[in-house]
């Protein structure tokens, strides 16, 4: 019996290649391509008065210089609004190259194409743009105040205002025995994948076709966008995501200006053109996220049970809204976590500022929502002097209440309905793991040594695996090689391993024979993309369904060859045999040969197949009416709604009594993403997620000054944690299967990130004894807070 | 983030290097490139020529004498960190070097380069200061020696002439009876410190303090020496309540705010680190606790 691959901690098969420098990232491609560089706005808000390129065009090696005026037709029109929403009444998107006005530092104004990037940057330096500066709106308070506006055509800075209410919050608040109000703040951060964005476009003038390589999370999306912008038939455009060095959300946003401009220039110049984003460009022209101000008013009873939750928050969406209001919608809905709020009202304002645009970053609005909810839980516990874990437990949705419908609309426009989860069991496991009930002793021992420690907790629920669909295509070659294609993209998640595990099991073939391709529109034209912790759920189930299609076909052909009924056959290790008569068998490669009536004996496999005659009926065509040649098949998975994963984290944090330095001593995670395809990969995702969460909690922020300059646009001053800052993560799992999909799985990609700011705030608060209401927090800030509370 | 055009020169002697610098007023010396290359890539500097020292023989040695540890211009931080003789002669070198950047940077960056760069947030300039070190400069007129106290002129500024190259630096060894400590606090391990301090504490045979000195990182414009001997002479180190140095420390430093820390916090941190460093140095004396 071959061991089932699903659930095994299979080593990631992509790692040897990636870890030994065998990866091929965007900048590794296109060595003969021209390279692009951009003149980007140095001002946060200004009118473009004049662009003088005279000095630049003479630079040796410059091929072309483009401004907005050069962009014909639809390319010169605003970039698309990807996700409209009725509440997004004042949407604005930017242009591929700024037209008349710039709205954030870093906005692309002029494109230079040259023989290489050095020369392109020399030319960029010589282009003089005159600006008439306009007042910049920086920060949520300034945006909310609205006395200056980002966009002239609107009277205020509110792009969207949305209110959702379940139950009568006013009445419930009025009747509640206790109420509390919290004012909270989360600062901006950003995905910062190690590989920035990048595009290589190859125009083939012989057949008027375009091939695009993009460091993207959605090759189908980029393909469609470029085809539309360039007025090309979809059939003449293909898009491939090569190895991608991280995405975390910023590369699901599309098309970026460069993704349109580079292909356009390649066609114009009839030459390959490439652009590789550098780190400074990434800081000032790729999206950020997180920034919110929040106000929570909560009503609760003597036991700490929620009666009313009234949340208002102000979300900084940056200068443009191409990705709609997905982030604040997720905050509004996922804030509730594992709890029943009694009654719930949430109202948000999404605000324009003269800063880089805001689109989802791993967690996508959830870290902020979790922060609001979990700070509230801790505040209730402190107020009532009840154990913090106990307050949470009293508000949990119970397993017997699943599926649980919150009565709200989720990010996918479908009901926010939890499919499964066992929150009390998760909490019990977490308390055990971290030693919750013994912490008083732990603290006393530390205090005896003059040390200050605190224990923190945070719980979340994450809607994962949103639709609308993903597909799987499987093709078995005559030597038994199994090619699997799915259209969503890979940025290091281990899809080559996890999806192969699924197909190996479903099809009954050796894992080693299964080869997975992602993100290549030549292989799978219909796909959505990798985001929202959806790849395993969507493509995992899609390839499973496709494998079942192929397996059925293989058994049909084998049954014919072996002259038995398909029901009497089993397939294992790539060999189809008659149950109980293992000698009577045929391997899947041979079946692949037989599936194709055009059978030149190119190889051994084809020769081998000649021993199997099959039934021959001269009255039937070689390919039957319902058949296709080849052992291949495809299927799509399209769910009715998201699956809801959950997790609970706890941390023990030490704060230095004198220097206020903050050290995470222990970090514990209980994680439930349903059935795990590969626990090793799930844990890797958790580790990476926690690392990014720690960044958001203790290190990372975007420091804009009042004029809208980003003061820390480099890795020297934007403090992404190193390995030395990331604690050892102690993780354990609960596997509550999702009833919604064939594999019973839920997403795991974003989980680790979501509660970290809430957990660390909770722990610091516990150590210090005063409320922590704003994250991230640095030693300098903690020290200042101590003095304020002294 | 690509540098503008420049010419790369690879002299094989100090004389050649110095001549090249003399001929090109906008040339720059290149050592490990860990500070210079980022500056070029961000186009914050536009030298016309880079004069690479890598091909010059004789600059890669660490030499120990009774008085000095002499470090050649091409000795990397990593090489010096691993040098057992240097460590035995002057433990403070390793105590400080551990805090300089990360292994990858230390494998290329040179200790002399970081002194030439004269960043007040760098660790090694303050070590040169507290050891009463000397810079050996090589110029068109030959060799000259510049004491640390006359070398650092301001933030990223030194008294080295444009057409001079540092051939080596000499860190002075401390007299017998000296213990040292180096402490710093950085936002992340290996980052430039929010504040840091090097201390050297010398006692005589009876265990009484004869010298107590400190030098700071990231809280002064130029690395100088704070001599606390006057207040501490004759005391037994382990008996000292180190808060006695607080006022002197605060008078000595000039902390500034940046995007990571307030000036007040930085001052507080420097004071706390100074106390802890002296306590540590005191504890490692033969008469101390450890
Ligand atoms: C990510 C990162 C983190 C870092 N963290 C720290 C840190 O925590 N602490 C710290 O101290 N440093 C840090 N550094 C800087 C590092 O220590 C550098 O190696 C050092 O500052 C310069 O040494 P270099 O050999 O690389 O010099 P280069 O970069 O080659 O040169 C630096 C400057 O010194 C001049 N120069 C170099 N050698 C000579 C010479 N012999 N004669 C005359 N002029 C010369 C050059 O012209 C140039 O102006 C960091 C660097 C990086 C990239």
Coordinates of C-alpha atoms in Angstrom, one line a residue, chain B residues 94-277:
Chain B
X94 CA 35.8 41.9 20.1
X95 CA 33.4 43.2 22.7
X96 CA 32.6 46.0 20.3
X97 CA 33.0 44.2 16.9
X98 CA 30.2 41.8 17.8
X99 CA 27.9 44.7 17.6
X100 CA 29.0 45.9 14.2
X101 CA 26.4 45.0 11.6
X102 CA 25.8 41.4 10.6
X103 CA 28.2 38.6 9.6
X104 CA 27.6 39.3 5.8
X105 CA 28.6 43.0 6.2
X106 CA 31.4 42.2 8.6
X107 CA 32.8 39.8 6.0
X108 CA 33.4 42.7 3.6
X109 CA 33.4 45.9 5.6
X110 CA 36.8 46.9 7.0
X111 CA 37.4 48.3 10.4
X112 CA 39.6 51.0 9.0
X113 CA 36.9 51.9 6.5
X114 CA 34.4 52.4 9.3
X115 CA 36.9 54.7 11.0
X116 CA 37.5 56.6 7.8
X117 CA 33.7 56.9 7.3
X118 CA 33.6 58.4 10.8
X119 CA 29.9 57.7 11.5
X120 CA 29.2 58.7 15.1
X121 CA 26.8 55.7 15.0
X122 CA 29.6 53.3 14.2
X123 CA 31.2 51.3 17.0
X124 CA 34.8 51.4 16.0
X125 CA 35.4 55.2 16.0
X126 CA 34.5 55.2 19.7
X127 CA 36.9 52.3 20.3
X128 CA 39.7 54.2 18.6
X129 CA 38.9 57.1 20.8
X130 CA 38.8 55.3 24.1
X131 CA 42.0 53.4 23.4
X132 CA 43.8 56.7 22.5
X133 CA 44.3 55.2 19.1
X134 CA 46.3 56.6 16.2
X135 CA 45.5 56.8 12.5
X136 CA 48.4 56.1 10.2
X137 CA 47.8 58.2 7.1
X138 CA 49.7 57.9 3.9
X139 CA 49.9 60.9 1.6
X140 CA 52.0 62.5 -1.1
X141 CA 54.5 63.6 1.5
X142 CA 54.7 60.1 3.0
X143 CA 53.4 58.9 6.4
X144 CA 51.9 60.9 9.2
X145 CA 50.2 59.9 12.4
X146 CA 46.9 61.4 13.6
X147 CA 45.8 60.8 17.2
X148 CA 42.1 59.8 17.5
X149 CA 41.4 63.0 19.4
X150 CA 42.5 65.0 16.3
X151 CA 41.1 62.7 13.7
X152 CA 37.3 63.0 14.0
X153 CA 36.2 66.5 13.0
X154 CA 32.4 66.1 12.9
X155 CA 29.6 63.9 11.7
X156 CA 31.1 61.9 8.8
X157 CA 34.1 64.3 8.8
X158 CA 37.7 63.7 9.5
X159 CA 41.0 65.6 9.3
X160 CA 42.3 63.2 6.6
X161 CA 43.2 65.1 3.5
X162 CA 41.6 64.2 0.2
X163 CA 44.8 62.7 -1.2
X164 CA 45.6 60.7 1.9
X165 CA 44.8 57.0 2.5
X166 CA 44.7 55.4 5.9
X167 CA 47.3 52.7 5.9
X168 CA 46.4 51.3 9.3
X169 CA 45.0 52.3 12.6
X170 CA 46.5 51.5 16.0
X171 CA 44.3 50.8 18.9
X172 CA 46.1 51.5 22.2
X173 CA 46.3 48.7 24.8
X174 CA 45.3 49.4 28.3
X175 CA 47.5 49.0 31.3
X176 CA 47.4 45.9 33.5
X177 CA 44.5 45.9 35.9
X178 CA 42.1 47.2 33.3
X179 CA 38.7 45.6 32.4
X180 CA 36.5 46.8 29.7
X181 CA 32.9 46.4 28.6
X182 CA 30.9 47.4 25.6
X183 CA 27.1 47.7 25.6
X184 CA 24.7 49.0 23.1
X185 CA 21.0 48.8 22.3
X186 CA 19.9 48.7 18.7
X187 CA 16.3 48.4 17.4
X188 CA 17.3 45.2 15.7
X189 CA 20.4 43.0 16.3
X190 CA 23.2 44.4 14.1
X191 CA 21.6 47.8 13.4
X192 CA 23.4 51.0 14.2
X193 CA 22.8 51.5 17.9
X194 CA 20.2 53.8 19.5
X195 CA 23.0 54.3 22.0
X196 CA 26.1 52.5 22.9
X197 CA 29.0 52.8 25.3
X198 CA 32.5 51.5 25.7
X199 CA 34.1 51.6 29.2
X200 CA 37.5 50.9 30.6
X201 CA 38.2 50.6 34.3
X202 CA 41.7 50.3 35.7
X203 CA 42.5 49.5 39.3
X204 CA 45.9 49.3 41.1
X205 CA 47.2 46.4 43.1
X206 CA 45.1 47.3 46.1
X207 CA 42.0 47.1 43.9
X208 CA 41.4 50.9 43.9
X209 CA 40.3 52.7 40.7
X210 CA 43.1 54.5 39.0
X211 CA 41.3 55.3 35.7
X212 CA 37.7 55.2 34.5
X213 CA 36.8 56.2 31.0
X214 CA 33.9 55.9 28.6
X215 CA 33.3 56.6 25.0
X216 CA 29.8 56.6 23.4
X217 CA 28.1 55.5 20.2
X218 CA 25.2 57.4 18.5
X219 CA 24.9 60.1 21.2
X220 CA 27.8 62.4 20.4
X221 CA 28.7 64.2 17.1
X222 CA 32.3 63.0 17.4
X223 CA 33.5 60.1 19.4
X224 CA 35.3 61.6 22.4
X225 CA 36.4 60.3 25.8
X226 CA 34.6 60.9 29.0
X227 CA 37.2 60.7 31.7
X228 CA 35.5 59.9 35.1
X229 CA 38.7 59.2 36.9
X230 CA 38.5 62.3 39.0
X231 CA 35.2 61.3 40.6
X232 CA 36.1 57.6 41.0
X233 CA 39.8 57.4 41.8
X234 CA 40.6 55.4 44.9
X235 CA 37.2 53.7 45.1
X236 CA 36.7 50.0 45.0
X237 CA 34.8 49.2 41.8
X238 CA 32.3 46.8 43.3
X239 CA 31.4 49.2 46.0
X240 CA 30.5 52.0 43.6
X241 CA 26.8 53.0 43.0
X242 CA 27.2 53.8 39.4
X243 CA 24.5 56.4 39.4
X244 CA 27.3 58.7 40.6
X245 CA 28.3 59.0 36.9
X246 CA 24.8 60.0 35.7
X247 CA 25.4 63.8 35.6
X248 CA 28.8 63.6 34.0
X249 CA 27.4 61.3 31.3
X250 CA 24.5 63.6 30.6
X251 CA 26.8 66.6 30.4
X252 CA 29.0 64.7 27.9
X253 CA 26.4 63.4 25.4
X254 CA 24.4 65.4 22.9
X255 CA 21.6 63.0 22.0
X256 CA 19.3 63.8 19.1
X257 CA 16.0 62.4 18.1
X258 CA 15.5 60.4 14.9
X259 CA 12.5 58.5 13.5
X260 CA 13.1 55.6 16.0
X261 CA 13.9 57.3 19.3
X262 CA 13.2 60.6 21.1
X263 CA 16.2 62.6 22.3
X264 CA 15.1 62.1 25.9
X265 CA 14.9 58.3 25.6
X266 CA 18.3 58.2 23.9
X267 CA 19.8 60.2 26.8
X268 CA 18.1 57.9 29.3
X269 CA 19.3 54.9 27.5
X270 CA 22.9 56.1 27.2
X271 CA 22.9 56.8 31.0
X272 CA 21.5 53.4 31.8
X273 CA 24.0 51.6 29.5
X274 CA 26.9 53.5 30.9
X275 CA 25.9 52.4 34.5
X276 CA 25.5 48.8 33.4
X277 CA 28.8 48.8 31.4

